[in-house]
PDB file of C-alpha atoms in Angstrom:
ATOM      1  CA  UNK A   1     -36.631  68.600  29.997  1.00 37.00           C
ATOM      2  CA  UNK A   2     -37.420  70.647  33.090  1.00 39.00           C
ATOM      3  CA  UNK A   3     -41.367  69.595  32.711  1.00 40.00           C
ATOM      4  CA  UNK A   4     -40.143  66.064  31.916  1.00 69.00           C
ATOM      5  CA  UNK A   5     -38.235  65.696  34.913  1.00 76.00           C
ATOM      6  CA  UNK A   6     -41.068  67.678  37.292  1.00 83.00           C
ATOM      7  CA  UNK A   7     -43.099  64.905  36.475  1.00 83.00           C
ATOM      8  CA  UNK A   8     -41.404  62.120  36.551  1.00 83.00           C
ATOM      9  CA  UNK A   9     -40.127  62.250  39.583  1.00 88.00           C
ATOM     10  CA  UNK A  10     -43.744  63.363  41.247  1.00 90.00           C
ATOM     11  CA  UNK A  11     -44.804  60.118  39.133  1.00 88.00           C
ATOM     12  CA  UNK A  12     -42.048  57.500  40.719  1.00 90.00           C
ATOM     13  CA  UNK A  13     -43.158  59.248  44.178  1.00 91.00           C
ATOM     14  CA  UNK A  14     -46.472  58.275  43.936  1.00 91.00           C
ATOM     15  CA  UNK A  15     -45.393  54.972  42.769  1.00 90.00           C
ATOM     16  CA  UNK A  16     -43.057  54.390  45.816  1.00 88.00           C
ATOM     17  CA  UNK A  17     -46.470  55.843  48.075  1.00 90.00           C
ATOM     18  CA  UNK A  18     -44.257  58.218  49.839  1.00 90.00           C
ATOM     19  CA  UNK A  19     -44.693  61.626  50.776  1.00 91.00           C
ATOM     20  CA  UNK A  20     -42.324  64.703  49.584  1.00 92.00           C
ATOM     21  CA  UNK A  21     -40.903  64.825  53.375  1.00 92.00           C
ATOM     22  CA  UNK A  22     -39.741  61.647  52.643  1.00 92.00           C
ATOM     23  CA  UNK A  23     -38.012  62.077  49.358  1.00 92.00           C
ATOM     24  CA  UNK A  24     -36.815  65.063  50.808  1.00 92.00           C
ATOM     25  CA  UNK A  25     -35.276  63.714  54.194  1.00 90.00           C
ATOM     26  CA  UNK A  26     -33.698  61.067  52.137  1.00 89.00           C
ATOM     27  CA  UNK A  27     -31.727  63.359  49.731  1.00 89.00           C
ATOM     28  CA  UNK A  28     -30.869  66.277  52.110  1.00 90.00           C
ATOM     29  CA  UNK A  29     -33.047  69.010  51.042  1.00 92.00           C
ATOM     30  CA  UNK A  30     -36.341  70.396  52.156  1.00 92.00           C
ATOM     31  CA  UNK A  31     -39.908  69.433  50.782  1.00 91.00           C
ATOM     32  CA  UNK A  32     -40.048  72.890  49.518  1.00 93.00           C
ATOM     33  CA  UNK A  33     -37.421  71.519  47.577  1.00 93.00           C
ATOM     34  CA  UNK A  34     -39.218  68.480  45.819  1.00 93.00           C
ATOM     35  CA  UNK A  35     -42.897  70.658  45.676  1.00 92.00           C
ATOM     36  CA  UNK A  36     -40.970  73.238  43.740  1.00 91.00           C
ATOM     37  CA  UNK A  37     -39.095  70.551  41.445  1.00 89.00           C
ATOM     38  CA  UNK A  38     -42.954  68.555  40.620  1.00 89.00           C
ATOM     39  CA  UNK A  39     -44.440  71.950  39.711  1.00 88.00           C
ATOM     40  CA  UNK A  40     -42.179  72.973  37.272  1.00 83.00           C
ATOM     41  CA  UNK A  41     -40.859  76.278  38.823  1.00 87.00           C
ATOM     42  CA  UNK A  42     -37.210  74.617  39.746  1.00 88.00           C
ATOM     43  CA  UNK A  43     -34.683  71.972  38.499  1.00 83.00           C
ATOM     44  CA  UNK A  44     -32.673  69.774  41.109  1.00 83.00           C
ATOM     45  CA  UNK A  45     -29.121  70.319  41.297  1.00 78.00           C
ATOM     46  CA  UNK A  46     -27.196  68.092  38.958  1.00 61.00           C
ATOM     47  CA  UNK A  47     -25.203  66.954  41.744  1.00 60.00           C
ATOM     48  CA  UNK A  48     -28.684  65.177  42.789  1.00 76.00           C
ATOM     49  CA  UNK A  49     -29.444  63.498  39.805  1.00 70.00           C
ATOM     50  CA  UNK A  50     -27.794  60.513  40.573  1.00 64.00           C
ATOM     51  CA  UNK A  51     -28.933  60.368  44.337  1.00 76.00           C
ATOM     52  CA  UNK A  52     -32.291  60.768  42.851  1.00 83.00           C
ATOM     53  CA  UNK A  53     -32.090  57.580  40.223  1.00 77.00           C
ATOM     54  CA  UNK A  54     -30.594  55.527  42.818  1.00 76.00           C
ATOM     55  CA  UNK A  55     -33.797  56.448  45.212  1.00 86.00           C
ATOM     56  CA  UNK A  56     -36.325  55.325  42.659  1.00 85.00           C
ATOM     57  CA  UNK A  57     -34.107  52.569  41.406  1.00 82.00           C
ATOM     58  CA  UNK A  58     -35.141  53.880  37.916  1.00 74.00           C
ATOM     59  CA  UNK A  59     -33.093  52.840  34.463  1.00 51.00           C
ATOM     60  CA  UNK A  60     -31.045  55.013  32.415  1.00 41.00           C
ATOM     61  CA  UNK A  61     -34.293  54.612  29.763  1.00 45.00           C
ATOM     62  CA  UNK A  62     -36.331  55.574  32.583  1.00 62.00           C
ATOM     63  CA  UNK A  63     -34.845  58.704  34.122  1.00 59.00           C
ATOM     64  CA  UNK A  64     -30.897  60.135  33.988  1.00 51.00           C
ATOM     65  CA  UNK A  65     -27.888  59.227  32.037  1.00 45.00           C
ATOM     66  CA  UNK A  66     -27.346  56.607  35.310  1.00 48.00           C
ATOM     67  CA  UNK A  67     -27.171  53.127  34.772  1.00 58.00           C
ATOM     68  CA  UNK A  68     -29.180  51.040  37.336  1.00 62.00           C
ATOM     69  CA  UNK A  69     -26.692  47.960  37.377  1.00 71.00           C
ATOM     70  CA  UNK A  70     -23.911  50.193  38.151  1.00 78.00           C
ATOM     71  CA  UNK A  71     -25.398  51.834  41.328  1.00 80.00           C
ATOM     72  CA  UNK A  72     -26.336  48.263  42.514  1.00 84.00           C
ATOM     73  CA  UNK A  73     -22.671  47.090  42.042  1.00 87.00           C
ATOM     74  CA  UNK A  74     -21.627  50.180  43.446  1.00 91.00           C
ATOM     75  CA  UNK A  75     -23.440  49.719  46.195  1.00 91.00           C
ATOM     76  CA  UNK A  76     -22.331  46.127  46.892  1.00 93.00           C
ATOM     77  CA  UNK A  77     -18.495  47.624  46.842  1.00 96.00           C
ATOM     78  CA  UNK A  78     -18.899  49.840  49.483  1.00 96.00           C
ATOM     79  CA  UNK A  79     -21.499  47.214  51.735  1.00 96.00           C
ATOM     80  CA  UNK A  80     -18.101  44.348  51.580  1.00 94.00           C
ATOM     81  CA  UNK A  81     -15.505  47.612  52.188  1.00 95.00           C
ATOM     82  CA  UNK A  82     -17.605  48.736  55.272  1.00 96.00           C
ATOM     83  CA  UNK A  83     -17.565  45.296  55.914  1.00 92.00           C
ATOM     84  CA  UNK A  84     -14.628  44.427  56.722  1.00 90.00           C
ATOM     85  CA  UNK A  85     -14.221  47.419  59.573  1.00 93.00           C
ATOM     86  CA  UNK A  86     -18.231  46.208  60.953  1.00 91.00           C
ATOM     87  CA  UNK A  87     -16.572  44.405  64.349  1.00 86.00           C
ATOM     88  CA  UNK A  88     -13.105  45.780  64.427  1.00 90.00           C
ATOM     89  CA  UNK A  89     -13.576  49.687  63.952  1.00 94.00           C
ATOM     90  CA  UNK A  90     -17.234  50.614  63.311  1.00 95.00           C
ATOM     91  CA  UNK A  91     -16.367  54.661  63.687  1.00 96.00           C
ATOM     92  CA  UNK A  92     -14.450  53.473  60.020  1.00 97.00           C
ATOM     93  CA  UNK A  93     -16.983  51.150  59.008  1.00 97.00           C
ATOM     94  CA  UNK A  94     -19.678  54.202  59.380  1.00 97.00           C
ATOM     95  CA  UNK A  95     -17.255  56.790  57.609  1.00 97.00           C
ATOM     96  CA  UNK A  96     -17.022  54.671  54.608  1.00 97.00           C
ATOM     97  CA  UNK A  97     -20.735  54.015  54.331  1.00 96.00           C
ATOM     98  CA  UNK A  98     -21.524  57.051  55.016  1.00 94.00           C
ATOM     99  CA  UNK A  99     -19.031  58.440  52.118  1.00 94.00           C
ATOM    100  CA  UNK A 100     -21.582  56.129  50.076  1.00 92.00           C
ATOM    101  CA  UNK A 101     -24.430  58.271  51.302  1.00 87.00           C
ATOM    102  CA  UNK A 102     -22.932  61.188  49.633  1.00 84.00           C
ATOM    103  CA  UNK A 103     -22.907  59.461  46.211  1.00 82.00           C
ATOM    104  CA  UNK A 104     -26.574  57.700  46.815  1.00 79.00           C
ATOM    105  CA  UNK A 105     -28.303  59.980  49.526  1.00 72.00           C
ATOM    106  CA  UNK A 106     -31.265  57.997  50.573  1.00 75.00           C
ATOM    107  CA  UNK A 107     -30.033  54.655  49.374  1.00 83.00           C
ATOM    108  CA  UNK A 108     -32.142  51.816  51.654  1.00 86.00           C
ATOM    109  CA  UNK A 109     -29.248  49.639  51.555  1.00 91.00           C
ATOM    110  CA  UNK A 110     -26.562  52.331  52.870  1.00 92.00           C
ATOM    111  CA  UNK A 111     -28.995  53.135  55.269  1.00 92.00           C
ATOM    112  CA  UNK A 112     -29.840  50.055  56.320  1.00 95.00           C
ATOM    113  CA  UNK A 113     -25.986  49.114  57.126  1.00 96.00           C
ATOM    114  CA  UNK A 114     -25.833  52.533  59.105  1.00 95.00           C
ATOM    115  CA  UNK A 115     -28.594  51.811  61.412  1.00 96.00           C
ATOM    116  CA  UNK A 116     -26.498  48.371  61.647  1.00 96.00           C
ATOM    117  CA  UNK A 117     -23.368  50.025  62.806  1.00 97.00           C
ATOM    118  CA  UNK A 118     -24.731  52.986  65.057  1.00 97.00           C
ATOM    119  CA  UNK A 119     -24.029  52.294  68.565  1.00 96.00           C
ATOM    120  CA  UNK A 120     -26.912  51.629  70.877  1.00 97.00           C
ATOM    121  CA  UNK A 121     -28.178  53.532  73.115  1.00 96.00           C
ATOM    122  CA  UNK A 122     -26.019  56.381  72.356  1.00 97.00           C
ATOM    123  CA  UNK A 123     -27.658  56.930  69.156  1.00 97.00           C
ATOM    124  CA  UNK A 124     -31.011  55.500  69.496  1.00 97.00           C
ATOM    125  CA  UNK A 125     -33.194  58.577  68.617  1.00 96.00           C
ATOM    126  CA  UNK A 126     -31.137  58.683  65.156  1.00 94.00           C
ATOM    127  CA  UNK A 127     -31.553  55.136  64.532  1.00 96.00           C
ATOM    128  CA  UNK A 128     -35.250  55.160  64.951  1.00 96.00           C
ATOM    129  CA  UNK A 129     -35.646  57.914  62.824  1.00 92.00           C
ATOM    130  CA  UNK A 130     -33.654  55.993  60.193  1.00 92.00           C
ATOM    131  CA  UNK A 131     -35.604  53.125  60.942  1.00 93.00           C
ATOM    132  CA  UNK A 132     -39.268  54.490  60.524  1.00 91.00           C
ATOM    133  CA  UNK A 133     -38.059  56.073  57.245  1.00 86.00           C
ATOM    134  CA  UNK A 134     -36.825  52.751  56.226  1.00 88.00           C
ATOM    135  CA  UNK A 135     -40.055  50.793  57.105  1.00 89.00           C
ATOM    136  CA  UNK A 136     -41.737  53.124  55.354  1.00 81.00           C
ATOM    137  CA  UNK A 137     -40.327  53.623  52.008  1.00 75.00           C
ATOM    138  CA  UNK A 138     -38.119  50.519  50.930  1.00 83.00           C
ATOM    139  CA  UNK A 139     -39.306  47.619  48.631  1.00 78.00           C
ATOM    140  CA  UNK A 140     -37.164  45.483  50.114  1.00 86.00           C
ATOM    141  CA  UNK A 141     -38.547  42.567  52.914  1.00 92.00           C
ATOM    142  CA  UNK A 142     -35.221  42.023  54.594  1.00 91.00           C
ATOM    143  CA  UNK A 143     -34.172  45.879  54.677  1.00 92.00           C
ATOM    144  CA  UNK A 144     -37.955  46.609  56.453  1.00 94.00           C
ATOM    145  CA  UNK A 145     -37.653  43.600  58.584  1.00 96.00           C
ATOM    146  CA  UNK A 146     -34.436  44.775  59.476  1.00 96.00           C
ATOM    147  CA  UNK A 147     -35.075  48.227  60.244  1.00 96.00           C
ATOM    148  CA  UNK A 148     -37.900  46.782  62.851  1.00 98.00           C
ATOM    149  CA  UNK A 149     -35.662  44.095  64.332  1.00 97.00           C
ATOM    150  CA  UNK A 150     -32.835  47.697  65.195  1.00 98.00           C
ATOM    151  CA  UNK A 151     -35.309  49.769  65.948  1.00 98.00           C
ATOM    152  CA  UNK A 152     -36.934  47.232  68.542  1.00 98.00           C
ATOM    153  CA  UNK A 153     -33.514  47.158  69.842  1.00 97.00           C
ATOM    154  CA  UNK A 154     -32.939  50.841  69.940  1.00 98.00           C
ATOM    155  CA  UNK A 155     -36.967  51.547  71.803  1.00 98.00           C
ATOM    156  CA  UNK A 156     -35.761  49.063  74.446  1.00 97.00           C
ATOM    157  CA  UNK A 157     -32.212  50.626  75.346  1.00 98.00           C
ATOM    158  CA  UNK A 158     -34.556  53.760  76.149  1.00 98.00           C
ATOM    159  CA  UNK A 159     -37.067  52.398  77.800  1.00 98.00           C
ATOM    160  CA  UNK A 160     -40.178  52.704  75.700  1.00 98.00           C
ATOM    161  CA  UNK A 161     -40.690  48.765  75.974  1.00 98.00           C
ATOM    162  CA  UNK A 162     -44.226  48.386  74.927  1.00 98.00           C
ATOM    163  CA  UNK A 163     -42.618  50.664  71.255  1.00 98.00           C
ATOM    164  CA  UNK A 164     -39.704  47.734  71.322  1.00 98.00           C
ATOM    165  CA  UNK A 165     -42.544  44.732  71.307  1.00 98.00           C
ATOM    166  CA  UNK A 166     -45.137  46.496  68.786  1.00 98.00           C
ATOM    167  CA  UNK A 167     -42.000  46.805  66.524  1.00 98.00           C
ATOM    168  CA  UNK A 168     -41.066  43.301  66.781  1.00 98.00           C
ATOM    169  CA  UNK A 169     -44.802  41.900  66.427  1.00 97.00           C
ATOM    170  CA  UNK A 170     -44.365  43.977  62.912  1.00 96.00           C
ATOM    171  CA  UNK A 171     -40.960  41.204  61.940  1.00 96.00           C
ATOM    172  CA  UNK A 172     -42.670  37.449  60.366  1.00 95.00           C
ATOM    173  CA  UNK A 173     -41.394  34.249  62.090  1.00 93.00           C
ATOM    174  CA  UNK A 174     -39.382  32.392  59.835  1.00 89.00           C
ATOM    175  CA  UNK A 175     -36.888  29.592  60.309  1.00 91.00           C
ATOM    176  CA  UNK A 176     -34.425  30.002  58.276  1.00 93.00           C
ATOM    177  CA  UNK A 177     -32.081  32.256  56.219  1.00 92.00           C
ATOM    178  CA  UNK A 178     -30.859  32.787  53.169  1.00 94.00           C
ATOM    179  CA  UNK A 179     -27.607  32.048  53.346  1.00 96.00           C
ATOM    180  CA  UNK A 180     -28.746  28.955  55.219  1.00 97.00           C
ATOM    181  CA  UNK A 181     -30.641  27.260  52.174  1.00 98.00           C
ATOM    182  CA  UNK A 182     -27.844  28.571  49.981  1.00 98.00           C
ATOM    183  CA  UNK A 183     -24.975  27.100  52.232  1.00 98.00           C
ATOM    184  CA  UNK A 184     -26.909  23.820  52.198  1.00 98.00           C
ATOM    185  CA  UNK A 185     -28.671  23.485  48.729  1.00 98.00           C
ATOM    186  CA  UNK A 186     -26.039  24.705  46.532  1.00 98.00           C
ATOM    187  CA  UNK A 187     -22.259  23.507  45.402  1.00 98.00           C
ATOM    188  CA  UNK A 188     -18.783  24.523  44.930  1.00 98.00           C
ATOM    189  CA  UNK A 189     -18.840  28.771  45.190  1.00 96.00           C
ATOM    190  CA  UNK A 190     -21.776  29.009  45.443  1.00 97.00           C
ATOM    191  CA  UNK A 191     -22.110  27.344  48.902  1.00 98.00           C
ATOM    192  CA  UNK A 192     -18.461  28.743  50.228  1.00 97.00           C
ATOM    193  CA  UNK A 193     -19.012  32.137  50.911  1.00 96.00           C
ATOM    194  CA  UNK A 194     -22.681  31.737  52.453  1.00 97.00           C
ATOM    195  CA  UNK A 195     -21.404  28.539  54.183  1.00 98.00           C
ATOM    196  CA  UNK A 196     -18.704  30.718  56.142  1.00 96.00           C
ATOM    197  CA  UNK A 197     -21.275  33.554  56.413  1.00 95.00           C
ATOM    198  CA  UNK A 198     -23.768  31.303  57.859  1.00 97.00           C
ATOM    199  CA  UNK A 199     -21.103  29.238  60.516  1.00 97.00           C
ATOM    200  CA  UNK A 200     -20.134  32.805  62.258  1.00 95.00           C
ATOM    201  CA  UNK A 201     -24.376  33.988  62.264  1.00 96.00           C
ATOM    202  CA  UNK A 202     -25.334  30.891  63.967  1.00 97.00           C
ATOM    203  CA  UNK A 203     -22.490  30.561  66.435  1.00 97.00           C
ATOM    204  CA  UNK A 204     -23.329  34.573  67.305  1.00 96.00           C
ATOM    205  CA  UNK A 205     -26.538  34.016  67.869  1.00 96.00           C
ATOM    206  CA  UNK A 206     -26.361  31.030  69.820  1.00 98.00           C
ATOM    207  CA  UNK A 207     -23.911  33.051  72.178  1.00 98.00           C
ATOM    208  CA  UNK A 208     -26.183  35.381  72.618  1.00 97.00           C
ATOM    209  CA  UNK A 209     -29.120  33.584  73.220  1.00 98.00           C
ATOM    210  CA  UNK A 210     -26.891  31.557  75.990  1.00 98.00           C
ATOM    211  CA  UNK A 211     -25.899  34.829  77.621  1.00 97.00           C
ATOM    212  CA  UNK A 212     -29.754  36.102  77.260  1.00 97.00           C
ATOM    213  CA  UNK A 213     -30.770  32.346  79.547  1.00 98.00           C
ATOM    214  CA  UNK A 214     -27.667  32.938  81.747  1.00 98.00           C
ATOM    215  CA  UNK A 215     -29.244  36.648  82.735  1.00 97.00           C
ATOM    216  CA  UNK A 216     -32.607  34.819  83.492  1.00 98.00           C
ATOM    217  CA  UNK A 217     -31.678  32.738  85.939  1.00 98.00           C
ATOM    218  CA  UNK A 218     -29.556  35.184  87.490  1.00 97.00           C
ATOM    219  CA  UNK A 219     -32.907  37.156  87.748  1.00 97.00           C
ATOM    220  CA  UNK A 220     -34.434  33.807  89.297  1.00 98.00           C
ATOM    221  CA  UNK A 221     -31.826  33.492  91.576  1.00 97.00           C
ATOM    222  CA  UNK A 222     -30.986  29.374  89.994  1.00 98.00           C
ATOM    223  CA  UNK A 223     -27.219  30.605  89.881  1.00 96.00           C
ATOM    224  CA  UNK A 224     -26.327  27.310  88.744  1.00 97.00           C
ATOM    225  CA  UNK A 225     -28.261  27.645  85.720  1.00 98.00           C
ATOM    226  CA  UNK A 226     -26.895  30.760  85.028  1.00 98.00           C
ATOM    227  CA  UNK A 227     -23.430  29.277  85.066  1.00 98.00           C
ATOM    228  CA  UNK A 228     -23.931  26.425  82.806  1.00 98.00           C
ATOM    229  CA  UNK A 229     -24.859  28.834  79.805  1.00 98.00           C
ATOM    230  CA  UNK A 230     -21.963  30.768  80.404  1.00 98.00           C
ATOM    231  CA  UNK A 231     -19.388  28.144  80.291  1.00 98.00           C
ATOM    232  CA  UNK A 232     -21.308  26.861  76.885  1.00 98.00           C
ATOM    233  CA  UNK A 233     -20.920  30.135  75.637  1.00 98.00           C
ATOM    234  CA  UNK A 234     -17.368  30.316  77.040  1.00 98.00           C
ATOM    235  CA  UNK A 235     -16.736  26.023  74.807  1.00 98.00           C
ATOM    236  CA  UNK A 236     -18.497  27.854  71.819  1.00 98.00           C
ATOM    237  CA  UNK A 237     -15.869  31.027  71.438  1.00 98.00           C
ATOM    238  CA  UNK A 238     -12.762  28.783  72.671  1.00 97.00           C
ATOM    239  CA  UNK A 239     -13.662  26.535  69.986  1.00 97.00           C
ATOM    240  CA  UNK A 240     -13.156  29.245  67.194  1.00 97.00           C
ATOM    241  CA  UNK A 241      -9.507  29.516  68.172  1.00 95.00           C
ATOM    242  CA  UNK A 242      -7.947  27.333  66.284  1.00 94.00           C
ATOM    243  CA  UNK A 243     -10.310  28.466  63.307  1.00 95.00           C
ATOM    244  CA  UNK A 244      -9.186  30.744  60.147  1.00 94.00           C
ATOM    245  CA  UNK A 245     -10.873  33.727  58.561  1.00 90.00           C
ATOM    246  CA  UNK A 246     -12.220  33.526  55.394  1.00 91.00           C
ATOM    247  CA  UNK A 247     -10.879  36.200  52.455  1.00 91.00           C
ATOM    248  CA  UNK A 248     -14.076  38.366  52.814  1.00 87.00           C
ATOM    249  CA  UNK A 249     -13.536  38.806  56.752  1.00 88.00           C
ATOM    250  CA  UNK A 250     -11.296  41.227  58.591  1.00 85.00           C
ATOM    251  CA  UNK A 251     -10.868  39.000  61.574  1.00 90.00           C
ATOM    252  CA  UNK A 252     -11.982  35.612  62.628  1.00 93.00           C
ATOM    253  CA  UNK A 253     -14.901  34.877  64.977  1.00 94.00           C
ATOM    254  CA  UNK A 254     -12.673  34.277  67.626  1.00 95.00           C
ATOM    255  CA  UNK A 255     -10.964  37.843  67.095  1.00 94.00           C
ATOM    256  CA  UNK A 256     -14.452  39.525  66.922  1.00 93.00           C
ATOM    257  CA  UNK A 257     -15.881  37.656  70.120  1.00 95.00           C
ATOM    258  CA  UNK A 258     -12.852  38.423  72.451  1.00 95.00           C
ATOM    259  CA  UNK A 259     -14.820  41.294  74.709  1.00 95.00           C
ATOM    260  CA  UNK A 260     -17.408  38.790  74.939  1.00 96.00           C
ATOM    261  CA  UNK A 261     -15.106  35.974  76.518  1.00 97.00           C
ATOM    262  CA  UNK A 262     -13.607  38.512  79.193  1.00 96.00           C
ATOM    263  CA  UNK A 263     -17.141  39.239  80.223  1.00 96.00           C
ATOM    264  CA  UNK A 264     -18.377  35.380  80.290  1.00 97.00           C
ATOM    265  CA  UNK A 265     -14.684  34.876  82.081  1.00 96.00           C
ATOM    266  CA  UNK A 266     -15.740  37.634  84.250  1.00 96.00           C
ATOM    267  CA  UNK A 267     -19.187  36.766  85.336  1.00 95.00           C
ATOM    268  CA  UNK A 268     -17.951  33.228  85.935  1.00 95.00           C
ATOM    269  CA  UNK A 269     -15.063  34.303  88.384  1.00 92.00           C
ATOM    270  CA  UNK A 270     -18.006  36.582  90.484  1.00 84.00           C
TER     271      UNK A 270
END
C-alpha cells in the first residue's frame, strides 16, 4: 500500500500540473514532506488522508476509503454556515471556514471563501498569497476568476497598481451570471433561491458602482454630479427597508448596507 499510495499521489500531482510546494503549502506540511511520501521512504499521516482526497478530488475507487460526494456536500454545509455570519460577523464567518480547512486543508472552495472574507488591506499580503496559489492550482473558472478579481483588489489597497490591472486583464468579460440565467430561465425552486441571490448582487453592485462615479466627480471637482449618485445610492438602500430576508440570509440587504447609508448620509451633509 505504501508504494501504491507514493505513486498515486505523485501521479494526481502531475495531473493537477502543480509542483510539491504546492501540494505541500496546501496541506500544511513541507515539500520534504510530499518528495519523501512519492519516493516511497514515508507514509502521510492518516489524519491527512482525507485532506489529501479532497485536494485531488479523487473517488473512493480512486484513492482512500473517502467518498467524493460527501466532501462536496460537506463542503457546501460549511460555505451556507459561514454564510450566514459573511456581512454581520466575518471574524465568525472566517472561524467556521477555517474549522473546514482543518477537515479539507487545501480545499479551493474553503479557500476561495477565505480570501472572500479577509479584510482588506489589513491582510493583503495573505490574501495574495492565497490568491496566486488559487490561480494556480484549481480546476475551477469561477474560483480562478475569483481569486484574480480579490487579489486585484488586495495589489491596489497596497499600492502596486500596475500588479492590480495585470490581475484584472487575467478575469474574461462576461455579462452575465449564473444565478442570473438561472433566476430568469428556470421555475418554481429552482428560480427562488438564485432569484433572491441575484436581487441583493445587483443592487450591491450598482451601489457601488454609484459611489465609485460619485468619487470621480469629486476628483473633477462637478460636485453636483457627485451628489446625484449619492442620493441614488442613498433611494436604492432606503428602498430595501420595507424588504424581508430570505431563509438562507442572516440579515436583509437593508441590515447589511446600513454603514454604507451613514457614509452616503455623511458625504451628503459635507
Amino acid at each position: 500500500m505504501n508504494i501504491k499510495l507514493g505513486e498515486k499521489i505523485k501521479s494526481l500531482r502531475k495531473q493537477k500540473n502543480i509542483s510539491q510546494e504546492i501540494l505541500a503549502r496546501y496541506l500544511g506540511v513541507s515539500f520534504q514532506a510530499v518528495s519523501k511520501w512519492e519516493n516511497d521512504t514515508a507514509m502521510p499521516d492518516v489524519t491527512l488522508i482525507p485532506a489529501i482526497a479532497s485536494f485531488f478530488e479523487v473517488s473512493t475507487d480512486e484513492l482512500f476509503d473517502f467518498n467524493l460526494y460527501e466532501i462536496e456536500k460537506n463542503i457546501d454545509d460549511i460555505v451556507t454556515k459561514s454564510g450566514e455570519y459573511y456581512y454581520c460577523d466575518p471574524a465568525m464567518c472566517e472561524k467556521i471556514l477555517r474549522e473546514g480547512l482543518k477537515k479539507y486543508p487545501g480545499n479551493d472552495v474553503l479557500l476561495n471563501c477565505i480570501i472572500g472574507v479577509l479584510p482588506i488591506p489589513e491582510r493583503s499580503l495573505e490574501i495574495i498569497d492565497t490568491c496566486k496559489a488559487l490561480i494556480e492550482c484549481t480546476k475551477h473558472d469561477d474560483i480562478k476568476y475569483d481569486a484574480c478579481r480579490i487579489m486585484a483588489e488586495a495589489y491596489k489597497s497596497i499600492g502596486e497598481y500596475s500588479l492590480a490591472k495585470a490581475a484584472i486583464n487575467k478575469i474574461p468579460e462576461i455579462y452575465f451570471t449564473k444565478l442570473e440565467v438561472a433566476a430568469l430561465l428556470l421555475d418554481g425552486e429552482d428560480m427562488y433561491e438564485p432569484a433572491h441571490r441575484q436581487k441583493n448582487l445587483a443592487a450591491d453592485v450598482l451601489i457601488e458602482m454609484l459611489m465609485r462615479l460619485s468619487d470621480y466627480y469629486t476628483e473633477k471637482g462637478e460636485k453636483e454630479k457627485s451628489k446625484v449618485q449619492l442620493i441614488i445610492a442613498k433611494k436604492v438602500i432606503d428602498a430595501f427597508k420595507d424588504d424581508f430576508t430570505a431563509e438562507f440570509f442572516k440579515n436583509t440587504f437593508y441590515q447589511n448596507n446600513k454603514d454604507v447609508l451613514k457614509d452616503i448620509e455623511a458625504k451628503l451633509n459635507n
